[in-house]
Coordinates of C-alpha atoms in Angstrom, one line a residue:
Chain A
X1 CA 0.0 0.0 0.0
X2 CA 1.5 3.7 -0.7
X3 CA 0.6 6.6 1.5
X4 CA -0.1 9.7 -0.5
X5 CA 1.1 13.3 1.5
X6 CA -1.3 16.1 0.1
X7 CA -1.6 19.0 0.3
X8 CA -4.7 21.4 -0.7
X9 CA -5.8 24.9 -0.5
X10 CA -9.8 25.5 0.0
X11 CA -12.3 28.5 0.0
X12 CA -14.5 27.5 2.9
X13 CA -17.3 29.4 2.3
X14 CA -19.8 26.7 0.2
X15 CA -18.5 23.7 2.6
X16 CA -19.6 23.1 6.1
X17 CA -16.0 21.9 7.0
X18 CA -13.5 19.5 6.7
X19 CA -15.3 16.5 8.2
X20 CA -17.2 14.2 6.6
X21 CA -21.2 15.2 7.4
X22 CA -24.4 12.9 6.9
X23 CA -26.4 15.4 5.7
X24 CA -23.9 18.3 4.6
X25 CA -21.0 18.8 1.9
X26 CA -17.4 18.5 3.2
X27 CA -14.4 18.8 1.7
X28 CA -13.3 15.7 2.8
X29 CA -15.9 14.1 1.2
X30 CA -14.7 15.6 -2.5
X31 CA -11.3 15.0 -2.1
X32 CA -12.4 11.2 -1.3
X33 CA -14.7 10.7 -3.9
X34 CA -12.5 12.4 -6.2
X35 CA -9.1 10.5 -5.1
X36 CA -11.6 7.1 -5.0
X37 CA -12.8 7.8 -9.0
X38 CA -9.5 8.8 -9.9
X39 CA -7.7 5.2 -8.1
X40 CA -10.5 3.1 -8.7
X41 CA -10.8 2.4 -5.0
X42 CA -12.0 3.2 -1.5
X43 CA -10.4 6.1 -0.2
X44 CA -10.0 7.6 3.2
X45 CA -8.5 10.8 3.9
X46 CA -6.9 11.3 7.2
X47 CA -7.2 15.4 7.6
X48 CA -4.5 17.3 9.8
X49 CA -7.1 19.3 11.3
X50 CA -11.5 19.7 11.4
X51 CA -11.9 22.7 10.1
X52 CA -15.3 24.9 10.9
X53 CA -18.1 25.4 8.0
X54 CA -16.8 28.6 5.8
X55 CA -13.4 28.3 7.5
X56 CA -10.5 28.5 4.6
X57 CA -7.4 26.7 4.5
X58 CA -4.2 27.8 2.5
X59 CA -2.0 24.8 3.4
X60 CA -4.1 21.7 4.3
X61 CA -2.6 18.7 4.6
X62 CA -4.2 14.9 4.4
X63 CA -2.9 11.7 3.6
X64 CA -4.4 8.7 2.0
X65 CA -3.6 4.8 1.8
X66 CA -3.9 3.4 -2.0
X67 CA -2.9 0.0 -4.1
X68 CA -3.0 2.3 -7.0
X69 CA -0.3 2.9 -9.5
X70 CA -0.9 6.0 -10.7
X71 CA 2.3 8.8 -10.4
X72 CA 1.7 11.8 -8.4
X73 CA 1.9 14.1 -11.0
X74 CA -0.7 12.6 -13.1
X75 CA -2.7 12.2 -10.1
X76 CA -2.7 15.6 -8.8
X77 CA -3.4 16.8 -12.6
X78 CA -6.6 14.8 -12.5
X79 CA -7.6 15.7 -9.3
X80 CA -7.4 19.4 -10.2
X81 CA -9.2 18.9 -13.3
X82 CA -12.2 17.2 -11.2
X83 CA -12.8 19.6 -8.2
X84 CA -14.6 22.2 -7.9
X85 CA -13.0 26.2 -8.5
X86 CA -12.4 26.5 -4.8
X87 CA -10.7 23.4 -4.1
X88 CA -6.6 23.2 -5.2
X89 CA -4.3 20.5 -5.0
X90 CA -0.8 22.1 -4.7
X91 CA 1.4 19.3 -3.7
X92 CA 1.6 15.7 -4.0
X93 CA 4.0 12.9 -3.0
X94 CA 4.5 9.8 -1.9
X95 CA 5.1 9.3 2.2
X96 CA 6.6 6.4 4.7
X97 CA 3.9 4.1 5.8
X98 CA 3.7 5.8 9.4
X99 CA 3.3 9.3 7.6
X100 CA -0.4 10.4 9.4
X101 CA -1.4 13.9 8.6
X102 CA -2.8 14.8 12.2
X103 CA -0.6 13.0 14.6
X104 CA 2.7 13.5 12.2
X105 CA 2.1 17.1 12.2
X106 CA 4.3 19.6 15.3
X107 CA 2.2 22.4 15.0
X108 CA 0.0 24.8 13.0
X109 CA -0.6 28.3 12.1
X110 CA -3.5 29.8 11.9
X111 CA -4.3 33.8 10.1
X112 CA -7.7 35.8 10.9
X113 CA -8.4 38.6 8.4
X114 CA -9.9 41.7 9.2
X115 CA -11.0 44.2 6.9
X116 CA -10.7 47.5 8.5
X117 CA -11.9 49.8 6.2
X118 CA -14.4 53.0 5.9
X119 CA -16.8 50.5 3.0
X120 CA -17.0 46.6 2.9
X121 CA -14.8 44.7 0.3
X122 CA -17.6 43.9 -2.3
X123 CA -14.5 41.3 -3.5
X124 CA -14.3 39.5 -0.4
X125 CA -17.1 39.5 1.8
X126 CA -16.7 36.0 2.6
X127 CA -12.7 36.3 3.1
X128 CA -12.0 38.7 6.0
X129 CA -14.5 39.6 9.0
X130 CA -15.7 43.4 7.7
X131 CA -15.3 45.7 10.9
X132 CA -15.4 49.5 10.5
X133 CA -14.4 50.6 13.2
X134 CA -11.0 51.9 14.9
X135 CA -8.5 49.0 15.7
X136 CA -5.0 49.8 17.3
X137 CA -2.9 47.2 16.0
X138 CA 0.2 48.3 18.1
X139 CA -1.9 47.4 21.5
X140 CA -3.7 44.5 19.8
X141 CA -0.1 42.8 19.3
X142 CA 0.8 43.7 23.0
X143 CA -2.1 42.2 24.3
X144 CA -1.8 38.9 21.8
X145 CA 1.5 38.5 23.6
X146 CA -0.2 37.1 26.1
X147 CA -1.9 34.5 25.2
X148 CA 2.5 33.3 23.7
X149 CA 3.3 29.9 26.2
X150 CA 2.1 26.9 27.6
X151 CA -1.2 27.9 29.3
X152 CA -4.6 25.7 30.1
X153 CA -6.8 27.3 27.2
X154 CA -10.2 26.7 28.8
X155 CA -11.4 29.3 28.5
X156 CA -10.8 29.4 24.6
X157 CA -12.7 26.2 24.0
X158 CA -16.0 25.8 22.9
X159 CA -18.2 24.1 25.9
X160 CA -19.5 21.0 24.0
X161 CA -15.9 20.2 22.8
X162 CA -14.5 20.0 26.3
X163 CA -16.0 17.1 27.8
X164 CA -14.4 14.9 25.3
X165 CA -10.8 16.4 25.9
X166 CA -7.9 14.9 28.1
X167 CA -6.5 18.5 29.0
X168 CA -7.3 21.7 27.3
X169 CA -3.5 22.9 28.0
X170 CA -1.6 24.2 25.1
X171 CA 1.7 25.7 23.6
X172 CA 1.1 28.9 21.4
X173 CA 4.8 29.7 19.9
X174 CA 3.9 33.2 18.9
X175 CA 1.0 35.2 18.2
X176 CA 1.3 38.6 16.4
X177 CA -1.1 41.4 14.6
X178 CA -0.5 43.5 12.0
X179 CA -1.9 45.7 9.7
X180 CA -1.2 46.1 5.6
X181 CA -3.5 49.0 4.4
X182 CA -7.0 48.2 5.5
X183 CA -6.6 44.7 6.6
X184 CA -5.1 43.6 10.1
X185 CA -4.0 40.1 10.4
X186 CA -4.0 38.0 13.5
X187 CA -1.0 35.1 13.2
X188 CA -1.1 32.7 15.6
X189 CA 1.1 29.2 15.7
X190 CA 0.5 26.6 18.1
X191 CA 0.7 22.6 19.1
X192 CA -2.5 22.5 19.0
X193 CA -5.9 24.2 19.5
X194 CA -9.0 23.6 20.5
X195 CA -12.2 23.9 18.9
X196 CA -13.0 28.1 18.7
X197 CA -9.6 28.7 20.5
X198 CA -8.5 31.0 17.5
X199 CA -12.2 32.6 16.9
X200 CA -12.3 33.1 20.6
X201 CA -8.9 34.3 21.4
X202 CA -9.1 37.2 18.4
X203 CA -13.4 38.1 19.6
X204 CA -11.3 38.6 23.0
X205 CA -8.5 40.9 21.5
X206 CA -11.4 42.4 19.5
X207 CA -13.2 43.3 22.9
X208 CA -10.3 44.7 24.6
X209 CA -10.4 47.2 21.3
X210 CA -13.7 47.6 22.5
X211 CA -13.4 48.5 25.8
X212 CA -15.2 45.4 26.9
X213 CA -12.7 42.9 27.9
X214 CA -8.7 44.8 29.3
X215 CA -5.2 42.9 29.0
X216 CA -6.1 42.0 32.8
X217 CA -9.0 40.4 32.1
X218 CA -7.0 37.8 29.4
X219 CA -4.7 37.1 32.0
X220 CA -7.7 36.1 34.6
X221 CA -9.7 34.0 32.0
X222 CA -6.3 32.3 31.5
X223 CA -5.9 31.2 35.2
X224 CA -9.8 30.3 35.7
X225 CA -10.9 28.6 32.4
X226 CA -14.4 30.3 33.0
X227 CA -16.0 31.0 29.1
X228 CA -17.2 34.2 30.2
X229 CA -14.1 35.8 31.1
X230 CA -13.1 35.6 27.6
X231 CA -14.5 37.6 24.8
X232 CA -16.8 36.3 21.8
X233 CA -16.3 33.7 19.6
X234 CA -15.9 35.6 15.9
X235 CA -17.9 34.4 12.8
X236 CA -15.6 31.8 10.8
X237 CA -14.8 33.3 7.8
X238 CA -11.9 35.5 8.3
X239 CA -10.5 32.0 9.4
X240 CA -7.3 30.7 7.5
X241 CA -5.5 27.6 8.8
X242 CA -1.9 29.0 6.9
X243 CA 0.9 26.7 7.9
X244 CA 1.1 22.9 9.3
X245 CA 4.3 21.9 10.6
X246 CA 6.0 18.4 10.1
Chain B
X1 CA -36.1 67.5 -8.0
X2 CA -32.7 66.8 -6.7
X3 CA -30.2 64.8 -9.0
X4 CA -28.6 62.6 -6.8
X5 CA -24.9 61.3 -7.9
X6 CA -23.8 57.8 -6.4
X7 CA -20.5 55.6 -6.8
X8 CA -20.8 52.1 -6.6
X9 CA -18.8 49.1 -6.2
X10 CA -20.0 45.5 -6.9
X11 CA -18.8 42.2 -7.2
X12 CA -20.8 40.7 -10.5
X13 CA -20.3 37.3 -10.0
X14 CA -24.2 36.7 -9.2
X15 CA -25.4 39.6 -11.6
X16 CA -26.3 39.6 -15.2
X17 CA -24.8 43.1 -15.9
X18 CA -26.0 46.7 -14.7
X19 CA -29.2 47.0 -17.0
X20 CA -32.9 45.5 -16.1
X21 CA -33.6 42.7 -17.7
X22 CA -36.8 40.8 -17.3
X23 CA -36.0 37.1 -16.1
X24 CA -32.6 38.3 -14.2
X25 CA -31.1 39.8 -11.6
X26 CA -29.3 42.9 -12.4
X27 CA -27.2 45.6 -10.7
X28 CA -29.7 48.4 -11.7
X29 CA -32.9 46.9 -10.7
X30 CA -31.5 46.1 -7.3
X31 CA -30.0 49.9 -7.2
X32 CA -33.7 51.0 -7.5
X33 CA -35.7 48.6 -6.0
X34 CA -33.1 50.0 -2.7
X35 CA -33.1 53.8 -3.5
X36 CA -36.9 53.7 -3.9
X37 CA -37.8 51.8 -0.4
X38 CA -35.7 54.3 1.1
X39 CA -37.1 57.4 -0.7
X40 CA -40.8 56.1 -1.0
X41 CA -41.2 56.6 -4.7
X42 CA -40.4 55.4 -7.8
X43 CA -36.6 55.5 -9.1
X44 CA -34.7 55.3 -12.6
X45 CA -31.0 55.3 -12.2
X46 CA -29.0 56.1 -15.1
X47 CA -25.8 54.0 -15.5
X48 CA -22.6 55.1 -16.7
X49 CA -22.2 52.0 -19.0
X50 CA -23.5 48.7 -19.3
X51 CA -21.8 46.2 -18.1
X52 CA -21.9 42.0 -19.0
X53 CA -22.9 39.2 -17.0
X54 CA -19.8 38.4 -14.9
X55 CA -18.2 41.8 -15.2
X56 CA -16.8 43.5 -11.8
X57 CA -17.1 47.3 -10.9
X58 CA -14.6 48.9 -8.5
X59 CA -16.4 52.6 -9.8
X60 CA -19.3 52.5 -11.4
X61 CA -21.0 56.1 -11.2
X62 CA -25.2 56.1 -11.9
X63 CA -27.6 59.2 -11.3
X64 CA -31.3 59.3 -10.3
X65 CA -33.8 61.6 -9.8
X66 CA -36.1 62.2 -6.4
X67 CA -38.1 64.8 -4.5
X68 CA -37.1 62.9 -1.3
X69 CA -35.5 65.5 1.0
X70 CA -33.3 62.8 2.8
X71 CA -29.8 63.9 3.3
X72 CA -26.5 62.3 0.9
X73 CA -25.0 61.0 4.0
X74 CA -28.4 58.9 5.5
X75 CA -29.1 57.8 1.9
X76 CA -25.7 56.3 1.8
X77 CA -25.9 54.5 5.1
X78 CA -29.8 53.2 4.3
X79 CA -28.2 51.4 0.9
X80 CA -24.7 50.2 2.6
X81 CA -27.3 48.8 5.2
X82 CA -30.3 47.3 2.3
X83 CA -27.7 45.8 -0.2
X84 CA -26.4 42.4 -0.6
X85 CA -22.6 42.1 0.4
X86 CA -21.2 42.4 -3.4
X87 CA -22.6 45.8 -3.8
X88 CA -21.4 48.6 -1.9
X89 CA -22.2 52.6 -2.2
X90 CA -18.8 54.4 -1.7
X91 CA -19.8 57.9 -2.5
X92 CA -23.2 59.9 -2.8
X93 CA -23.7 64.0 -3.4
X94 CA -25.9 66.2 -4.8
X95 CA -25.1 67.3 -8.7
X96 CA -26.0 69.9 -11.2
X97 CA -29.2 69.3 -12.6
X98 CA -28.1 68.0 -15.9
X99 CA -25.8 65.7 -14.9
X100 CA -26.1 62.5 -16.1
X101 CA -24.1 59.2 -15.5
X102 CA -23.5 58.5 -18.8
X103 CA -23.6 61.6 -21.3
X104 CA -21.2 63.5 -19.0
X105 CA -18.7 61.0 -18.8
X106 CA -15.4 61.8 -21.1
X107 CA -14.4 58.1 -20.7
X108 CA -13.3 55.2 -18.8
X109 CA -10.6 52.7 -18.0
X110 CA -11.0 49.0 -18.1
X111 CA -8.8 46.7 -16.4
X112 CA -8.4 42.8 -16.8
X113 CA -6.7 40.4 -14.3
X114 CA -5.2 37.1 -15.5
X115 CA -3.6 35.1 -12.5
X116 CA -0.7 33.7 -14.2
X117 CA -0.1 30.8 -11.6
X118 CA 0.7 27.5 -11.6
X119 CA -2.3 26.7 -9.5
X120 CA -6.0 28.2 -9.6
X121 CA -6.7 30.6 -7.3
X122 CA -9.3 29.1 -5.1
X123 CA -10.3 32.4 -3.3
X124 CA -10.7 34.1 -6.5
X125 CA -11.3 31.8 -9.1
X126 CA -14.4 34.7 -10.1
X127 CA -12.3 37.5 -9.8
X128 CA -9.2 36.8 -12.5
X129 CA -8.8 34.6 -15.8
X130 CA -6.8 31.8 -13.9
X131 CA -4.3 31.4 -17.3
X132 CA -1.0 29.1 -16.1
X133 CA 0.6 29.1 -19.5
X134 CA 3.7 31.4 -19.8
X135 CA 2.8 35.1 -20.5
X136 CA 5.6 37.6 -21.7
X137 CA 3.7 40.9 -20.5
X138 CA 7.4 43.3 -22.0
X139 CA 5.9 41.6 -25.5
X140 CA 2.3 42.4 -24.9
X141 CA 2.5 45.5 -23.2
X142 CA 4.3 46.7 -27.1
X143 CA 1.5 45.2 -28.9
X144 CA -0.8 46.5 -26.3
X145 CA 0.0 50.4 -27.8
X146 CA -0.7 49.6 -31.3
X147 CA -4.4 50.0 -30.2
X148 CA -3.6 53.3 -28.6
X149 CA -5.2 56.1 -30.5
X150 CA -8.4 56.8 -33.3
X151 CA -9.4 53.7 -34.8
X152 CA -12.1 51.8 -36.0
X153 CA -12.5 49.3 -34.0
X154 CA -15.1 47.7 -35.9
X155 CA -13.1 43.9 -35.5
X156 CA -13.5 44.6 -31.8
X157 CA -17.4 44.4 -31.4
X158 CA -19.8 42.2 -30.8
X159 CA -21.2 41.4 -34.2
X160 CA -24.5 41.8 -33.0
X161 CA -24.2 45.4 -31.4
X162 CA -22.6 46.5 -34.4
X163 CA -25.9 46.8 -36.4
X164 CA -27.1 49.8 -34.0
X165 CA -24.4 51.8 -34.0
X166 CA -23.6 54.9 -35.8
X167 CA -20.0 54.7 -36.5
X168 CA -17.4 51.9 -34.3
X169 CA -14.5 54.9 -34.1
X170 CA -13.4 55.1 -30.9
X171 CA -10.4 56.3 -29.3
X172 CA -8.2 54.3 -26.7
X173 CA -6.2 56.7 -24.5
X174 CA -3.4 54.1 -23.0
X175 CA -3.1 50.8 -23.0
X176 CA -0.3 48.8 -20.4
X177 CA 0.3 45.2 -19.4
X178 CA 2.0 44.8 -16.2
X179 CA 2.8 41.6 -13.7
X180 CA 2.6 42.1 -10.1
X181 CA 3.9 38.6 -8.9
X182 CA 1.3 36.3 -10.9
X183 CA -1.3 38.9 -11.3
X184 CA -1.0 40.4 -14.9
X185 CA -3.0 43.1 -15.8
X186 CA -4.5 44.6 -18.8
X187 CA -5.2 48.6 -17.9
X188 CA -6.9 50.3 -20.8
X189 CA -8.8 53.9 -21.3
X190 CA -10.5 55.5 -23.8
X191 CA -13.4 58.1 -24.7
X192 CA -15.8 54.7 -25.2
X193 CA -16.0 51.2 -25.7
X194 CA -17.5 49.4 -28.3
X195 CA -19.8 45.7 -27.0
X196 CA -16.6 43.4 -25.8
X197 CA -14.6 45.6 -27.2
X198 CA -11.9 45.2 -24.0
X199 CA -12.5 41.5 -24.3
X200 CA -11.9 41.3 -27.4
X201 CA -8.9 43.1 -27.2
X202 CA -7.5 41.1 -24.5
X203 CA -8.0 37.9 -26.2
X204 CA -6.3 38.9 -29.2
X205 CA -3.0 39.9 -27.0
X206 CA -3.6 36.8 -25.4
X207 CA -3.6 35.4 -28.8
X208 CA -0.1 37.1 -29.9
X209 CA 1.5 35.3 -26.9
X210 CA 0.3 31.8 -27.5
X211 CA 1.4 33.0 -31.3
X212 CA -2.1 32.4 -33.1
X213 CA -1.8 36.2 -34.1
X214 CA 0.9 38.8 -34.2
X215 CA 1.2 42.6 -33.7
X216 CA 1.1 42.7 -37.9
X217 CA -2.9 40.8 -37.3
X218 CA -3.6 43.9 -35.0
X219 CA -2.7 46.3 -37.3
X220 CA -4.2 44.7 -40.0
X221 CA -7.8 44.2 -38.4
X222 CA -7.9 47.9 -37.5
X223 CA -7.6 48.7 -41.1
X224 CA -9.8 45.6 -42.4
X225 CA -12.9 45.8 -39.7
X226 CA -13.1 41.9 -39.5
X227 CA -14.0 40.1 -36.5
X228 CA -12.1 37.1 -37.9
X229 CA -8.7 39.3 -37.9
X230 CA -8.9 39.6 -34.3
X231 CA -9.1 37.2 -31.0
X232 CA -11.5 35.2 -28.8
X233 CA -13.6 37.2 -26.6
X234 CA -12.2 36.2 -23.7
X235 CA -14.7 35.4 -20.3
X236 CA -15.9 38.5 -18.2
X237 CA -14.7 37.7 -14.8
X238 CA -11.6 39.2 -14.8
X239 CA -13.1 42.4 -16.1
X240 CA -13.7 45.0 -13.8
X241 CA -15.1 48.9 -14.9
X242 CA -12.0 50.6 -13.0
X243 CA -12.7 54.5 -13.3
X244 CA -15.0 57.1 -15.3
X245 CA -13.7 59.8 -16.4
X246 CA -15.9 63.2 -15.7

C-alpha cells in the first residue's frame, strides 16, 4: 500500500468543514470521492485538522492509503481537473507508511483577516470579517502576547468540545497582529488548538479594542478557564488555517 | 427635483450586468428597488455604462432623480445597510441638474486580471482569468500600444451590437500590461468602448502570446474591420469597470 502526502488549498465558504457530514458537503468528502474515482478504489483521507463550516485553509494537509499505481503528477493533474473552483491540490508525494497527517504534524498556524476599512470589500465578503471601526494594531499585538506559552486554554474552547478532551493545555509559539493597508492580520502558531480557540482568542482581542474585555482580564480567564471571562467567539470566515508543521 | 450622484462598487459574480432585464437579476434593478424603499417613490438610475454578466465594478458612477429630502450621508448608510454584500455605495452627493451618469462622462478605464499561476486561485477563481501558460507581458505590453489612438475598431465588437451603431471609431487613450507577482493586468482607457470591445482586445493579445496572431494581425484588423482578424472574446470575470472619467 502507498501513503499519499497532500496538500490542498480551500475556500471555505460553500462547505460546512472539513469533516465528513451525513447530511452536509465537506471537503473531505470531494477529495475522497474524487481520489476514489481517480484510483478506482475506496479512499480515506486522514485530515491534519477539522476545520469549521466557511473556514478556509491555505495549506491543508491529508494523507491517504492506496494499491494504486498511478504517479503523483498525473494524479494531482486529474484531481485538479475534477474539483470544484475552490478546491486546489498544490502538492503531492509519496510518504513512509507511518506518515499520518494529524498526529505527524508539530504544530499549526492559523491567520484571521480583518478588513478595517471606511466601506465593505464587495470582492471579499466571505474572506475577512468586515469591521469598521478603529482598531489599534500596536496594543492588539501587546495584548496577543499574552496568550504566547504553555497555558490551560479553557477558557478558549468551545463548551461541547470540552468534555471529550484529556487536558485543554496548550503551547502557542507566537502570536502577532499587523496591519497592511486596510486589513489587520491575527497570526497565531500553536501545538494545537482547541475547537473556537483562535475565533475566541481574536473576539477577545477584539473586545479589549472595544473596551469590553482589558489585558487583565486575558490574564484572569487564563488562570480560571471560566467562558465568560473571555470575549466572543468571531464568525468563521476570516479563518485561515496558513501553515502545518511536520 | 434633486439629482442625486452615487459611486458604486459591486462584485458581478451573481449579476447579469447593470441594466434591467426581465427574467434576471441585475445591478440596476436592485439599485432602484433600494433607493426607492428608502425614498418612498419610484426610481430610474441612469448608469454610466453597461456592463456583462460576470463583469466587476470597482467605480461604477449612476444618477437618479427624487423629491425625497433625505440627506446624501443617511441615503448612503440606508443602501450600505439594504444591499447584498457584493454591492457597496462608496460615494453619494448632490449634482448639477443635468448631470447624467452617462452623457457627462469623457471616458473610462477597463482593467483585466489574469492570475498567471501555476495553481488556480481558489479564493478568487471569479475575480481573474486563472491562465498558467507562460505570458511575456514586456511583448504584450508593445503590442498592447498599437491600439492606442483613433481607430475603428469595428473587429472589436460584438457582431451583433454592431448593427445599431452609428460609427465603431473610438479612441483608446493608454493601453499597459504589467505583472505584479502572478497577477498580470491589462489597464486600458479610452473616450468609449464598443460591446466586448476590451475582451476582445484582451483575447487577441492573449492570442499574440500563444502565437495564433501577431502585432502585424492587429494592425491589420484595424484597417480591415473583420471580427475574424482579431481574438477570442475572452470570459468576463476578470473584467472590472476601473474609473470614469468626468
Amino acid at each position: 500500500m502507498r501513503n499519499i502526502k497532500i496538500c490542498i488549498a480551500y475556500n471555505g465558504t460553500a462547505y460546512h468543514g472539513w469533516q465528513r457530514q451525513n447530511n452536509n458537503i465537506t471537503v473531505q468528502q470531494l477529495i475522497e470521492d474524487c481520489m476514489g474515482r481517480i484510483t478506482n478504489g475506496k479512499i480515506t483521507a486522514h485530515g491534519c485538522s477539522r476545520t469549521d463550516a466557511g473556514v478556509h485553509a491555505r495549506e491543508f494537509y491529508l494523507n491517504a492509503k492506496t494499491e494504486s499505481a498511478i504517479p503523483c503528477p498525473g494524479l494531482m493533474r486529474a484531481m485538479n481537473k475534477m474539483l470544484p473552483d475552490d478546491i486546489a491540490v498544490l502538492s503531492c508525494e509519496d510518504a513512509d507508511e507511518d506518515f499520518h497527517a494529524r498526529f505527524s504534524a508539530h504544530g499549526k498556524e492559523y491567520v484571521y483577516l480583518v478588513n478595517n476599512a471606511k466601506h465593505k470589500d464587495v470582492f471579499g465578503s466571505d474572506l475577512a470579517l468586515f469591521y469598521p471601526y478603529p482598531l489599534d494594531e500596536k496594543r492588539l499585538d501587546g495584548a496577543a502576547k499574552l496568550f504566547v506559552g504553555k497555558h490551560d486554554f479553557a477558557a478558549f474552547c468551545k463548551a461541547e468540545a470540552k468534555e471529550h478532551l484529556k487536558t485543554t493545555v496548550r503551547t502557542v509559539y507566537d502570536f502577532t497582529v499587523t496591519r497592511s493597508g486596510d486589513t489587520v492580520s491575527f497570526t497565531v502558531s500553536g501545538d494545537g488548538f482547541l475547537h473556537n480557540m483562535v475565533r475566541i482568542m481574536v473576539g477577545t482581542l477584539i473586545y479589549v479594542s472595544e473596551g469590553k474585555r482589558t489585558e487583565a482580564d486575558i490574564l484572569r480567564s487564563l488562570e480560571t478557564g471560566e467562558r465568560t471571562d473571555a470575549g466572543v467567539t468571531i464568525p468563521p470566515h476570516g479563518l485561515y488555517l496558513n501553515k502545518v508543521f511536520y
